[in-house]
Short mmCIF file of C-alpha atoms in Angstrom, two decimals:
data_model
loop_
_atom_site.label_atom_id
_atom_site.label_comp_id
_atom_site.label_asym_id
_atom_site.label_seq_id
_atom_site.Cartn_x
_atom_site.Cartn_y
_atom_site.Cartn_z
CA MET A 1146 34.87 -79.54 -45.29
CA PRO A 1147 36.79 -76.29 -44.62
CA THR A 1148 40.14 -76.74 -42.90
CA ALA A 1149 41.58 -74.50 -40.18
CA THR A 1150 43.92 -73.02 -42.79
CA THR A 1151 41.00 -72.25 -45.09
CA THR A 1152 38.93 -70.57 -42.39
CA THR A 1153 41.92 -68.49 -41.30
CA ALA A 1154 42.47 -67.36 -44.91
CA VAL A 1155 38.78 -66.46 -45.28
CA ALA A 1156 38.83 -64.43 -42.06
CA ALA A 1157 41.96 -62.60 -43.23
CA GLU A 1158 40.38 -61.77 -46.58
CA ALA A 1159 37.16 -60.62 -44.90
CA ALA A 1160 39.19 -58.29 -42.68
CA ARG A 1161 40.48 -56.54 -45.84
CA ARG A 1162 36.97 -55.76 -47.14
CA ARG A 1163 35.10 -52.48 -46.73
CA THR A 1164 31.57 -52.60 -48.13
CA PHE A 1165 29.60 -49.37 -47.94
CA ALA A 1166 26.92 -47.26 -49.61
CA VAL A 1167 26.70 -43.52 -50.12
CA ILE A 1168 23.36 -42.04 -48.99
CA SER A 1169 22.14 -38.53 -49.64
CA HIS A 1170 19.34 -36.27 -50.80
CA PRO A 1171 19.22 -35.72 -54.59
CA ASP A 1172 21.84 -33.23 -55.85
CA ALA A 1173 24.04 -33.46 -52.76
CA GLY A 1174 26.80 -34.88 -54.97
CA LYS A 1175 26.48 -38.63 -54.47
CA SER A 1176 27.51 -39.78 -57.94
CA THR A 1177 30.28 -37.17 -57.95
CA ILE A 1178 31.78 -38.46 -54.69
CA THR A 1179 31.52 -42.02 -56.00
CA GLU A 1180 33.48 -41.01 -59.08
CA ALA A 1181 36.01 -39.08 -57.00
CA LEU A 1182 36.66 -42.07 -54.73
CA ALA A 1183 37.37 -44.27 -57.76
CA LEU A 1184 39.66 -41.56 -59.12
CA HIS A 1185 41.69 -41.33 -55.90
CA ALA A 1186 42.00 -45.11 -55.78
CA GLN A 1187 43.51 -44.80 -59.29
CA VAL A 1188 41.03 -47.16 -60.93
CA ILE A 1189 39.92 -44.48 -63.40
CA GLY A 1190 42.15 -41.95 -65.10
CA GLU A 1191 39.85 -38.96 -64.72
CA ALA A 1192 36.53 -38.21 -63.03
CA GLY A 1193 33.44 -38.01 -65.21
CA ALA A 1194 30.83 -35.28 -64.96
CA VAL A 1195 27.26 -35.98 -63.88
CA HIS A 1196 25.75 -33.38 -66.21
CA GLY A 1197 27.98 -34.06 -69.21
CA LYS A 1198 30.30 -31.05 -69.19
CA ALA A 1199 32.08 -30.34 -72.44
CA GLY A 1200 35.00 -32.68 -72.96
CA ARG A 1201 34.13 -34.79 -69.89
CA LYS A 1202 32.89 -38.36 -69.96
CA GLY A 1203 29.94 -39.48 -67.84
CA VAL A 1204 30.31 -41.01 -64.38
CA VAL A 1205 30.89 -44.76 -64.29
CA SER A 1206 28.14 -45.42 -61.74
CA ASP A 1207 25.39 -43.76 -63.81
CA TRP A 1208 25.42 -46.16 -66.76
CA MET A 1209 21.73 -46.06 -67.75
CA ALA A 1210 20.88 -43.69 -70.63
CA MET A 1211 18.14 -41.96 -68.62
CA GLU A 1212 20.62 -41.34 -65.78
CA GLN A 1213 23.09 -39.71 -68.13
CA GLN A 1214 20.40 -37.54 -69.74
CA ARG A 1215 18.92 -36.27 -66.47
CA GLY A 1216 22.00 -36.20 -64.26
CA ILE A 1217 20.38 -38.35 -61.56
CA SER A 1218 20.96 -41.87 -60.25
CA ILE A 1219 18.04 -44.16 -61.04
CA THR A 1220 19.43 -47.56 -60.18
CA SER A 1221 22.11 -48.74 -57.78
CA ALA A 1222 25.54 -49.69 -59.11
CA VAL A 1223 28.44 -51.71 -57.69
CA LEU A 1224 32.08 -50.69 -57.97
CA GLN A 1225 34.87 -52.87 -56.57
CA PHE A 1226 38.45 -51.65 -56.45
CA ALA A 1227 41.60 -51.88 -54.37
CA TYR A 1228 43.02 -49.09 -52.24
CA ARG A 1229 46.30 -49.68 -50.43
CA ASP A 1230 45.85 -53.23 -49.10
CA ILE A 1231 42.07 -52.88 -48.75
CA VAL A 1232 39.33 -54.11 -51.13
CA ILE A 1233 36.60 -51.49 -51.48
CA ASN A 1234 33.05 -52.51 -52.43
CA LEU A 1235 31.19 -49.27 -53.12
CA LEU A 1236 27.44 -49.54 -53.69
CA ASP A 1237 26.17 -46.38 -55.35
CA THR A 1238 22.46 -45.79 -54.71
CA PRO A 1239 19.67 -43.60 -56.09
CA GLY A 1240 18.97 -40.45 -54.07
CA HIS A 1241 15.51 -39.64 -55.43
CA ALA A 1242 12.65 -40.75 -53.16
CA ASP A 1243 10.87 -42.50 -56.06
CA PHE A 1244 13.72 -45.03 -56.17
CA SER A 1245 14.11 -45.47 -52.41
CA GLU A 1246 13.09 -49.15 -52.49
CA ASP A 1247 16.25 -49.95 -54.48
CA THR A 1248 18.32 -47.95 -51.98
CA TYR A 1249 16.76 -49.69 -48.98
CA ARG A 1250 17.62 -53.09 -50.44
CA VAL A 1251 21.20 -52.04 -51.05
CA LEU A 1252 21.50 -50.95 -47.42
CA THR A 1253 20.87 -54.57 -46.37
CA ALA A 1254 24.08 -55.51 -48.19
CA VAL A 1255 26.55 -53.03 -46.65
CA ASP A 1256 28.53 -52.76 -43.42
CA CYS A 1257 28.84 -48.97 -43.37
CA ALA A 1258 27.35 -45.86 -44.97
CA VAL A 1259 28.74 -42.49 -46.01
CA MET A 1260 26.13 -39.81 -45.37
CA LEU A 1261 26.69 -36.95 -47.79
CA LEU A 1262 25.47 -33.49 -46.77
CA ASP A 1263 25.29 -30.33 -48.85
CA ALA A 1264 27.19 -27.62 -46.92
CA ALA A 1265 24.43 -25.09 -47.60
CA LYS A 1266 21.40 -27.35 -47.01
CA GLY A 1267 22.51 -29.69 -44.24
CA LEU A 1268 20.21 -32.60 -43.44
CA GLU A 1269 17.53 -32.89 -46.12
CA PRO A 1270 14.35 -35.05 -46.14
CA GLN A 1271 15.57 -38.00 -48.20
CA THR A 1272 18.85 -38.13 -46.26
CA LEU A 1273 16.85 -38.31 -43.03
CA LYS A 1274 14.73 -41.20 -44.37
CA LEU A 1275 17.78 -43.15 -45.45
CA PHE A 1276 19.54 -42.45 -42.18
CA GLU A 1277 16.57 -43.95 -40.31
CA VAL A 1278 17.10 -47.17 -42.28
CA CYS A 1279 20.76 -47.13 -41.19
CA ARG A 1280 19.69 -46.52 -37.60
CA ALA A 1281 17.24 -49.44 -37.69
CA ARG A 1282 19.96 -51.72 -39.04
CA ARG A 1283 22.63 -50.24 -36.72
CA ILE A 1284 24.85 -49.37 -39.69
CA PRO A 1285 27.81 -47.13 -38.74
CA VAL A 1286 27.74 -43.80 -40.57
CA ILE A 1287 30.58 -41.54 -41.73
CA THR A 1288 29.48 -37.99 -42.55
CA PHE A 1289 31.05 -36.11 -45.46
CA ILE A 1290 30.06 -32.44 -45.67
CA ASN A 1291 30.27 -31.70 -49.37
CA LYS A 1292 30.41 -28.56 -51.53
CA TRP A 1293 32.60 -26.58 -49.11
CA ASP A 1294 33.89 -24.72 -52.15
CA ARG A 1295 30.50 -22.95 -52.35
CA PRO A 1296 28.73 -20.65 -49.87
CA GLY A 1297 27.15 -22.59 -47.03
CA GLN A 1298 26.46 -22.81 -43.31
CA GLU A 1299 28.93 -22.46 -40.45
CA PRO A 1300 30.65 -25.79 -39.71
CA LEU A 1301 29.68 -25.73 -36.01
CA ALA A 1302 26.05 -25.11 -36.99
CA LEU A 1303 26.12 -28.20 -39.21
CA LEU A 1304 27.51 -30.32 -36.38
CA ASP A 1305 24.79 -29.01 -34.08
CA GLU A 1306 22.12 -29.93 -36.63
CA ILE A 1307 23.45 -33.49 -36.89
CA GLU A 1308 23.39 -33.99 -33.13
CA ARG A 1309 20.04 -32.27 -32.64
CA ARG A 1310 18.09 -33.88 -35.47
CA ILE A 1311 19.43 -37.44 -35.66
CA ALA A 1312 21.00 -37.87 -32.21
CA LEU A 1313 24.40 -38.90 -33.57
CA ARG A 1314 27.37 -37.32 -31.83
CA PRO A 1315 29.59 -35.77 -34.53
CA THR A 1316 33.32 -36.30 -34.09
CA PRO A 1317 35.19 -34.38 -36.79
CA ILE A 1318 38.27 -36.01 -38.27
CA THR A 1319 39.12 -33.05 -40.52
CA TRP A 1320 38.19 -29.39 -40.18
CA PRO A 1321 37.95 -26.76 -42.92
CA VAL A 1322 40.29 -23.81 -43.19
CA GLY A 1323 38.22 -21.02 -44.73
CA VAL A 1324 34.47 -20.48 -44.60
CA ALA A 1325 32.23 -22.31 -47.07
CA GLY A 1326 32.91 -20.78 -50.46
CA GLU A 1327 36.52 -19.89 -49.58
CA PHE A 1328 37.94 -23.37 -49.06
CA HIS A 1329 41.73 -23.53 -48.62
CA GLY A 1330 42.10 -27.01 -47.15
CA VAL A 1331 41.54 -29.09 -44.02
CA ILE A 1332 43.25 -29.62 -40.68
CA ASP A 1333 43.75 -33.23 -39.66
CA ARG A 1334 42.70 -33.19 -35.99
CA ARG A 1335 44.87 -36.20 -35.24
CA THR A 1336 48.13 -34.50 -36.35
CA GLY A 1337 47.30 -30.78 -36.26
CA GLU A 1338 48.75 -30.37 -39.74
CA MET A 1339 46.97 -28.82 -42.70
CA THR A 1340 46.41 -30.20 -46.18
CA ALA A 1341 45.99 -27.35 -48.66
CA PHE A 1342 44.10 -28.16 -51.87
CA HIS A 1343 44.82 -26.80 -55.32
CA ARG A 1344 42.27 -27.40 -58.05
CA THR A 1345 43.28 -29.07 -61.31
CA PRO A 1346 41.79 -27.84 -64.62
CA GLY A 1347 38.10 -28.81 -64.78
CA GLY A 1348 38.37 -30.99 -61.67
CA ALA A 1349 38.79 -34.12 -63.81
CA THR A 1350 41.95 -35.28 -62.03
CA ALA A 1351 42.93 -35.55 -58.38
CA ALA A 1352 43.52 -32.25 -56.64
CA VAL A 1353 47.08 -31.28 -55.83
CA GLU A 1354 47.66 -31.56 -52.08
CA GLU A 1355 50.25 -29.59 -50.10
CA GLN A 1356 51.16 -30.47 -46.52
CA LEU A 1357 51.70 -27.51 -44.17
CA ASP A 1358 52.71 -27.48 -40.53
CA PRO A 1359 50.81 -25.12 -38.18
CA HIS A 1360 53.41 -22.35 -38.51
CA GLN A 1361 53.34 -22.44 -42.31
CA ALA A 1362 49.54 -22.56 -42.38
CA ALA A 1363 49.24 -19.60 -39.98
CA GLN A 1364 51.60 -17.54 -42.11
CA ARG A 1365 49.76 -18.29 -45.34
CA TYR A 1366 46.11 -18.26 -44.25
CA GLY A 1367 46.17 -15.85 -41.32
CA GLU A 1368 42.67 -15.15 -39.96
CA ASP A 1369 41.11 -18.20 -41.62
CA TRP A 1370 43.67 -20.43 -39.91
CA ARG A 1371 43.17 -18.75 -36.53
CA ARG A 1372 39.38 -19.14 -36.77
CA ALA A 1373 39.73 -22.84 -37.59
CA VAL A 1374 42.11 -23.37 -34.65
CA GLU A 1375 39.68 -21.63 -32.25
CA GLU A 1376 36.83 -23.83 -33.46
CA LEU A 1377 38.99 -26.92 -32.98
CA GLU A 1378 39.81 -25.87 -29.42
CA LEU A 1379 36.08 -25.61 -28.73
CA LEU A 1380 35.54 -29.11 -30.15
CA THR A 1381 38.32 -30.47 -27.95
CA LEU A 1382 36.76 -28.88 -24.85
CA THR A 1383 33.41 -30.55 -25.64
CA GLY A 1384 35.04 -33.95 -26.11
CA ALA A 1385 34.10 -34.27 -29.79
CA ASP A 1386 36.97 -36.66 -30.51
CA HIS A 1387 36.77 -39.79 -32.62
CA ASP A 1388 35.46 -42.74 -30.62
CA GLN A 1389 35.88 -46.01 -32.50
CA ALA A 1390 33.61 -47.94 -30.14
CA GLY A 1391 30.89 -45.31 -30.51
CA PHE A 1392 31.26 -45.32 -34.28
CA ASP A 1393 31.04 -49.13 -34.44
CA ALA A 1394 27.94 -48.96 -32.24
CA ALA A 1395 26.40 -46.32 -34.56
CA THR A 1396 26.12 -43.70 -31.81
CA THR A 1397 28.81 -41.31 -33.13
CA THR A 1398 29.69 -40.23 -36.65
CA PRO A 1399 33.15 -39.19 -37.86
CA VAL A 1400 32.85 -35.99 -39.92
CA LEU A 1401 35.00 -34.85 -42.84
CA PHE A 1402 34.80 -31.76 -45.06
CA GLY A 1403 35.44 -31.49 -48.77
CA ALA A 1404 34.29 -30.66 -52.27
CA ALA A 1405 33.81 -33.76 -54.39
CA VAL A 1406 33.51 -31.94 -57.71
CA ALA A 1407 37.01 -30.49 -57.21
CA ASN A 1408 38.30 -33.71 -55.56
CA PHE A 1409 39.03 -31.86 -52.31
CA GLY A 1410 39.00 -33.99 -49.16
CA VAL A 1411 38.27 -37.22 -51.02
CA ARG A 1412 41.55 -38.95 -50.18
CA GLN A 1413 40.93 -38.23 -46.51
CA LEU A 1414 37.52 -39.92 -46.78
CA LEU A 1415 39.05 -42.92 -48.51
CA ASP A 1416 41.69 -43.18 -45.77
CA MET A 1417 38.96 -43.03 -43.13
CA LEU A 1418 37.07 -45.86 -44.80
CA ALA A 1419 40.19 -47.99 -45.14
CA THR A 1420 41.36 -47.39 -41.56
CA HIS A 1421 38.21 -47.15 -39.47
CA ALA A 1422 35.17 -48.50 -41.36
CA PRO A 1423 34.07 -51.95 -40.16
CA ALA A 1424 35.02 -55.10 -41.99
CA PRO A 1425 32.31 -57.74 -42.56
CA GLN A 1426 31.08 -59.35 -39.36
CA ALA A 1427 28.98 -62.40 -38.53
CA ARG A 1428 25.56 -61.78 -40.08
CA PRO A 1429 22.35 -62.96 -38.35
CA ASP A 1430 20.24 -65.47 -40.26
CA ALA A 1431 16.43 -65.47 -40.39
CA ASP A 1432 16.35 -67.02 -36.89
CA GLY A 1433 18.70 -64.38 -35.47
CA GLN A 1434 21.69 -66.74 -35.24
CA PRO A 1435 24.95 -65.13 -36.42
CA ARG A 1436 26.76 -66.94 -39.23
CA PRO A 1437 30.51 -66.38 -38.81
CA VAL A 1438 32.41 -64.96 -41.78
CA ASP A 1439 34.64 -68.06 -41.86
CA ALA A 1440 31.68 -70.47 -42.06
CA PRO A 1441 31.10 -72.14 -45.45
CA PHE A 1442 29.89 -69.94 -48.29
CA ALA A 1443 26.55 -68.17 -47.96
CA GLY A 1444 25.13 -65.05 -49.52
CA PHE A 1445 21.89 -63.41 -50.56
CA VAL A 1446 20.55 -61.68 -53.66
CA PHE A 1447 19.89 -57.98 -53.02
CA LYS A 1448 19.46 -56.81 -56.60
CA ILE A 1449 18.63 -58.09 -60.07
CA GLN A 1450 19.47 -56.05 -63.16
CA ALA A 1451 19.21 -56.76 -66.87
CA ASN A 1452 20.70 -55.16 -69.97
CA MET A 1453 23.40 -53.19 -68.16
CA ASN A 1454 25.68 -53.35 -71.15
CA LYS A 1455 24.60 -53.38 -74.80
CA ALA A 1456 27.20 -56.05 -75.43
CA HIS A 1457 25.69 -58.25 -72.70
CA ARG A 1458 21.89 -58.39 -73.04
CA ASP A 1459 21.48 -60.63 -70.03
CA GLN A 1460 20.25 -60.65 -66.45
CA VAL A 1461 22.57 -60.35 -63.47
CA ALA A 1462 21.76 -61.31 -59.88
CA PHE A 1463 23.87 -59.36 -57.38
CA VAL A 1464 24.86 -61.56 -54.44
CA ARG A 1465 26.41 -60.18 -51.26
CA VAL A 1466 28.83 -62.76 -49.92
CA CYS A 1467 28.24 -63.07 -46.17
CA SER A 1468 30.46 -65.99 -45.24
CA GLY A 1469 33.05 -68.33 -46.66
CA ARG A 1470 34.91 -68.43 -49.94
CA PHE A 1471 32.90 -68.25 -53.13
CA THR A 1472 34.51 -69.99 -56.12
CA ARG A 1473 33.27 -69.76 -59.69
CA GLY A 1474 31.69 -73.02 -60.77
CA MET A 1475 30.84 -74.16 -57.26
CA THR A 1476 27.43 -75.72 -56.73
CA ALA A 1477 25.52 -74.00 -53.95
CA THR A 1478 22.05 -74.73 -52.59
CA HIS A 1479 19.11 -72.43 -53.23
CA ALA A 1480 17.56 -72.06 -49.76
CA GLY A 1481 14.04 -71.40 -51.06
CA THR A 1482 13.78 -74.63 -53.08
CA GLY A 1483 16.54 -76.82 -51.63
CA ARG A 1484 17.78 -77.40 -55.17
CA PRO A 1485 21.42 -77.22 -56.29
CA PHE A 1486 22.45 -74.04 -58.09
CA ALA A 1487 25.49 -73.92 -60.41
CA THR A 1488 27.55 -70.69 -60.41
CA LYS A 1489 29.31 -71.12 -63.74
CA TYR A 1490 29.04 -67.48 -64.87
CA ALA A 1491 30.30 -65.27 -62.04
CA GLN A 1492 31.50 -61.74 -62.57
CA GLN A 1493 32.87 -58.73 -60.74
CA MET A 1494 31.09 -55.47 -61.50
CA PHE A 1495 32.42 -51.96 -62.02
CA GLY A 1496 29.36 -49.93 -62.99
CA ALA A 1497 28.22 -51.44 -66.31
CA GLU A 1498 31.66 -53.01 -66.90
CA ARG A 1499 32.35 -56.55 -65.81
CA GLU A 1500 34.98 -59.24 -65.75
CA THR A 1501 34.99 -62.90 -64.80
CA ILE A 1502 36.10 -63.66 -61.25
CA ASP A 1503 37.24 -66.97 -59.80
CA GLU A 1504 36.71 -66.26 -56.12
CA ALA A 1505 35.14 -63.81 -53.69
CA TYR A 1506 35.05 -63.34 -49.93
CA PRO A 1507 32.71 -61.90 -47.27
CA GLY A 1508 31.81 -58.33 -48.15
CA ASP A 1509 32.26 -58.84 -51.89
CA VAL A 1510 29.44 -58.61 -54.41
CA VAL A 1511 29.28 -61.30 -57.08
CA GLY A 1512 27.27 -60.90 -60.27
CA LEU A 1513 25.69 -64.20 -61.31
CA VAL A 1514 24.79 -64.01 -65.00
CA ASN A 1515 21.49 -65.33 -66.35
CA ALA A 1516 20.56 -66.69 -62.93
CA THR A 1517 16.87 -66.57 -63.77
CA ALA A 1518 16.00 -69.03 -61.00
CA LEU A 1519 17.02 -66.45 -58.40
CA GLY A 1520 14.79 -63.73 -56.99
CA ILE A 1521 15.45 -60.71 -54.80
CA GLY A 1522 16.09 -61.82 -51.22
CA ASP A 1523 17.00 -65.43 -52.11
CA THR A 1524 19.77 -67.13 -50.11
CA LEU A 1525 22.48 -69.35 -51.58
CA TYR A 1526 24.65 -71.49 -49.31
CA ASP A 1527 27.19 -74.28 -49.13
CA GLY A 1528 27.47 -76.58 -46.14
CA PRO A 1529 25.04 -76.17 -43.20
CA PRO A 1530 21.68 -74.74 -44.34
CA VAL A 1531 21.02 -71.06 -43.75
CA THR A 1532 18.41 -68.52 -44.80
CA PHE A 1533 18.97 -64.82 -44.38
CA PRO A 1534 16.10 -62.48 -43.47
CA PRO A 1535 13.79 -61.33 -46.28
CA LEU A 1536 14.60 -58.02 -47.90
CA PRO A 1537 12.32 -55.03 -47.38
CA SER A 1538 9.44 -54.45 -49.77
CA PHE A 1539 7.31 -51.34 -49.73
CA VAL A 1540 3.64 -50.57 -50.15
CA PRO A 1541 2.94 -49.09 -53.60
CA GLU A 1542 1.13 -45.77 -53.72
CA HIS A 1543 1.02 -45.13 -57.49
CA PHE A 1544 -0.64 -47.25 -60.17
CA ALA A 1545 -0.75 -47.06 -63.97
CA VAL A 1546 -1.91 -49.21 -66.89
CA LEU A 1547 0.88 -49.97 -69.35
CA ARG A 1548 0.13 -50.79 -73.00
CA ALA A 1549 2.26 -51.47 -76.07
CA ALA A 1550 1.58 -48.86 -78.74
CA ASP A 1551 2.00 -51.49 -81.46
CA THR A 1552 0.33 -54.86 -80.86
CA SER A 1553 2.89 -56.57 -83.11
CA THR A 1554 5.52 -55.95 -80.41
CA TYR A 1555 3.49 -57.73 -77.70
CA LYS A 1556 5.93 -60.63 -77.23
CA ARG A 1557 8.81 -58.21 -76.57
CA PHE A 1558 6.51 -56.09 -74.42
CA LYS A 1559 5.57 -59.09 -72.29
CA ARG A 1560 9.21 -60.16 -71.92
CA GLY A 1561 10.23 -56.63 -70.90
CA VAL A 1562 7.46 -56.35 -68.29
CA GLU A 1563 8.47 -59.71 -66.83
CA GLN A 1564 12.05 -58.45 -66.58
CA LEU A 1565 11.03 -55.24 -64.78
CA ASP A 1566 8.97 -57.28 -62.33
CA ALA A 1567 11.88 -59.66 -61.65
CA GLU A 1568 14.16 -56.69 -60.91
CA GLY A 1569 11.68 -55.21 -58.45
CA VAL A 1570 11.54 -51.94 -60.40
CA VAL A 1571 7.74 -52.17 -60.24
CA GLN A 1572 5.13 -54.65 -59.08
CA VAL A 1573 3.04 -56.05 -61.95
CA LEU A 1574 -0.67 -56.56 -61.35
CA ARG A 1575 -3.24 -58.24 -63.60
CA ASN A 1576 -6.97 -58.96 -63.61
CA ASP A 1577 -9.52 -60.37 -66.04
CA ARG A 1578 -11.17 -57.00 -66.58
CA ARG A 1579 -8.05 -55.43 -68.13
CA GLY A 1580 -6.55 -58.55 -69.68
CA GLU A 1581 -3.03 -59.78 -70.35
CA GLN A 1582 -2.16 -56.96 -72.73
CA ALA A 1583 -2.83 -54.19 -70.19
CA PRO A 1584 -0.87 -54.96 -67.00
CA VAL A 1585 -1.06 -52.48 -64.16
CA LEU A 1586 2.25 -51.28 -62.74
CA ALA A 1587 2.43 -50.48 -59.01
CA ALA A 1588 5.29 -48.34 -57.70
CA VAL A 1589 6.51 -46.39 -54.70
CA GLY A 1590 7.02 -43.25 -56.82
CA PRO A 1591 5.66 -42.12 -60.19
CA MET A 1592 9.12 -41.66 -61.77
CA GLN A 1593 9.40 -45.46 -61.79
CA PHE A 1594 6.78 -45.48 -64.55
CA GLU A 1595 8.97 -43.21 -66.67
CA VAL A 1596 11.90 -45.54 -66.10
CA ALA A 1597 9.81 -48.57 -67.09
CA SER A 1598 8.65 -46.92 -70.33
CA ALA A 1599 12.15 -45.65 -71.20
CA ARG A 1600 13.73 -49.06 -70.61
CA LEU A 1601 11.10 -50.90 -72.65
CA ASP A 1602 11.85 -48.53 -75.50
CA ALA A 1603 15.67 -48.61 -75.19
CA GLU A 1604 16.16 -52.27 -74.28
CA PHE A 1605 13.26 -54.06 -75.99
CA GLY A 1606 12.35 -51.70 -78.83
CA VAL A 1607 8.79 -51.31 -77.56
CA THR A 1608 6.95 -47.98 -77.49
CA THR A 1609 4.37 -47.85 -74.71
CA SER A 1610 1.63 -45.66 -73.31
CA LEU A 1611 0.76 -45.11 -69.66
CA GLU A 1612 -2.65 -44.43 -68.16
CA HIS A 1613 -2.44 -43.36 -64.53
CA LEU A 1614 -5.12 -44.89 -62.31
CA PRO A 1615 -6.85 -42.98 -59.49
CA TYR A 1616 -5.93 -45.50 -56.78
CA GLU A 1617 -3.81 -44.55 -53.76
CA VAL A 1618 -4.31 -47.36 -51.22
CA ALA A 1619 -3.63 -51.11 -51.50
CA ARG A 1620 -4.78 -53.93 -49.21
CA ARG A 1621 -4.33 -57.70 -49.31
CA THR A 1622 -7.61 -59.57 -49.75
CA ASP A 1623 -8.96 -63.10 -50.51
CA ARG A 1624 -11.14 -64.77 -53.13
CA ALA A 1625 -14.40 -64.43 -51.22
CA SER A 1626 -13.83 -60.71 -50.65
CA GLU A 1627 -12.77 -60.26 -54.29
CA GLU A 1628 -16.18 -61.47 -55.49
CA ARG A 1629 -17.99 -58.95 -53.29
CA LEU A 1630 -15.66 -56.05 -54.16
CA ARG A 1631 -16.45 -56.38 -57.86
CA ALA A 1632 -19.77 -54.62 -57.24
CA VAL A 1633 -18.25 -51.85 -55.10
CA ALA A 1634 -17.45 -48.47 -56.66
CA GLY A 1635 -13.97 -47.01 -56.06
CA ALA A 1636 -12.27 -50.40 -55.68
CA GLU A 1637 -10.61 -52.94 -57.98
CA VAL A 1638 -8.89 -56.26 -57.25
CA PHE A 1639 -5.75 -57.53 -58.97
CA THR A 1640 -3.44 -60.53 -58.76
CA ARG A 1641 0.18 -59.60 -58.09
CA VAL A 1642 2.18 -61.60 -60.62
CA ARG A 1643 5.26 -61.92 -58.41
CA ASP A 1644 3.63 -64.02 -55.70
CA GLY A 1645 -0.04 -64.53 -56.65
CA ALA A 1646 -1.29 -62.31 -53.83
CA LEU A 1647 -4.69 -60.65 -54.30
CA LEU A 1648 -4.49 -56.87 -53.87
CA ALA A 1649 -7.53 -54.64 -53.56
CA LEU A 1650 -6.91 -51.04 -54.68
CA PHE A 1651 -8.95 -48.07 -53.43
CA THR A 1652 -9.16 -44.49 -54.64
CA ASN A 1653 -8.17 -43.12 -51.21
CA GLY A 1654 -8.21 -43.83 -47.50
CA TRP A 1655 -11.64 -42.26 -47.08
CA ARG A 1656 -13.14 -44.64 -49.64
CA LEU A 1657 -11.50 -47.61 -47.95
CA ARG A 1658 -12.99 -46.62 -44.59
CA ALA A 1659 -16.44 -46.14 -46.12
CA ILE A 1660 -16.34 -49.63 -47.65
CA THR A 1661 -15.10 -51.33 -44.48
CA ASP A 1662 -17.75 -49.52 -42.40
CA ARG A 1663 -20.42 -51.00 -44.69
CA HIS A 1664 -18.83 -54.44 -45.10
CA HIS A 1665 -17.26 -55.41 -41.77
CA ASP A 1666 -16.38 -58.99 -42.76
CA LEU A 1667 -14.26 -58.18 -45.84
CA VAL A 1668 -10.65 -59.35 -45.64
CA LEU A 1669 -8.58 -56.19 -46.21
CA GLU A 1670 -5.18 -56.54 -44.57
CA PRO A 1671 -2.44 -53.88 -44.66
CA LEU A 1672 0.52 -54.83 -46.84
CA LEU A 1673 3.58 -55.59 -44.78
CA THR A 1674 6.94 -53.92 -45.34
CA GLY A 1675 10.24 -55.58 -44.62
#
């Protein structure tokens, strides 16, 4: 039974945690800002390059071979590090729409988000989609306007777009001196002083910062300084000042300017996260009852990943600690089965790197190794029973038959497909017509099929072929309806391996309507999303 001293210690540790994700449209610089934050926290010696520049290592968050080859994030990664007296849990997420299901799950495990905008492009489609998830979950959002070292929009125009399109009131913390493309530094609105940035060779190390008072800045930067001051006066007149209560309530967004590739403005973002981002709070369970952070241990699995490191060909379940003190070796209860679950192999993650940890607190992410009994969304707890809400799942819109090119590799092929299904990379469907050796993969976006094939090749040594199917619409059905649909053209029924659900696939919405008009009593229910 936790003592008063224990609960006080847990609450104090929780107050030190900042757990957040970076959300953005592809190519806005998400992996670059992730790398730059780790650099400024001094947990890496130099920042890697997303596209493999000569003499530069790759970024720590993009550990998968396909990510490094294409310069995109395909799977989410967890980086934990200390900054000042704060423990940062940074969850890097894919930006591409085809991998949005992974990103949506990660957003259930964070307390804050950094919304990254390209200075030239502003709010882009995938950023808007991800922001709507934050809005639905009432996640506070910090906005970082990136790439100010390149030509872009006027800063006031970008603020107007934020307020107009997503109804968040922007409250700038820093303000750029120099138009986009001629970036000298930023003014800290709270002090009125300027930080001038000086690039280091190649941008691999932290930028040199120089503090200037208003008089020094005016002398050095002349018209650019005067323009910035005039814009700040306008912001003050409109009341665009930081409002902590509004930020916590997700109605305002602090705004900062920078250039992640040159490490400009990154320290200011890290300071903002440490000082103003929310610490873990009581999290509602499946019944809507908040579980205090100092209650006994409880957490949920938001991600499963295998083969992250060639030296560790194993499966890791990522658990967000929601309450209490987790200790390695403790026996928790698996909420879904009521059975005890031993936590002997617990690790802290830093991209693909890992190390054993002995304890963790609310806000932390624990990697449980070879926890094959756990699935995405499962709850673990100690003490009073609790179940956290199910994680979102999304309706697949793309379908393809996957086959092993060499039948002698079938055992490895089967094991690899089972692993992909457990991770939630794809949904695996089967039926008698196609047989065990030709599973159908169902995904939100077609690039997931490429990832599945590449991983089977790299991780299991299996070469595969894909045959895209013409289906676009999925509905849940039952056994009686399955029998009748067998004789209907433009439809096919499968069993979803993950949960045994029967899914009827149709070539398009028009075909579905034609079938239901002719057969009114068929059970064809829309698939639910979380």
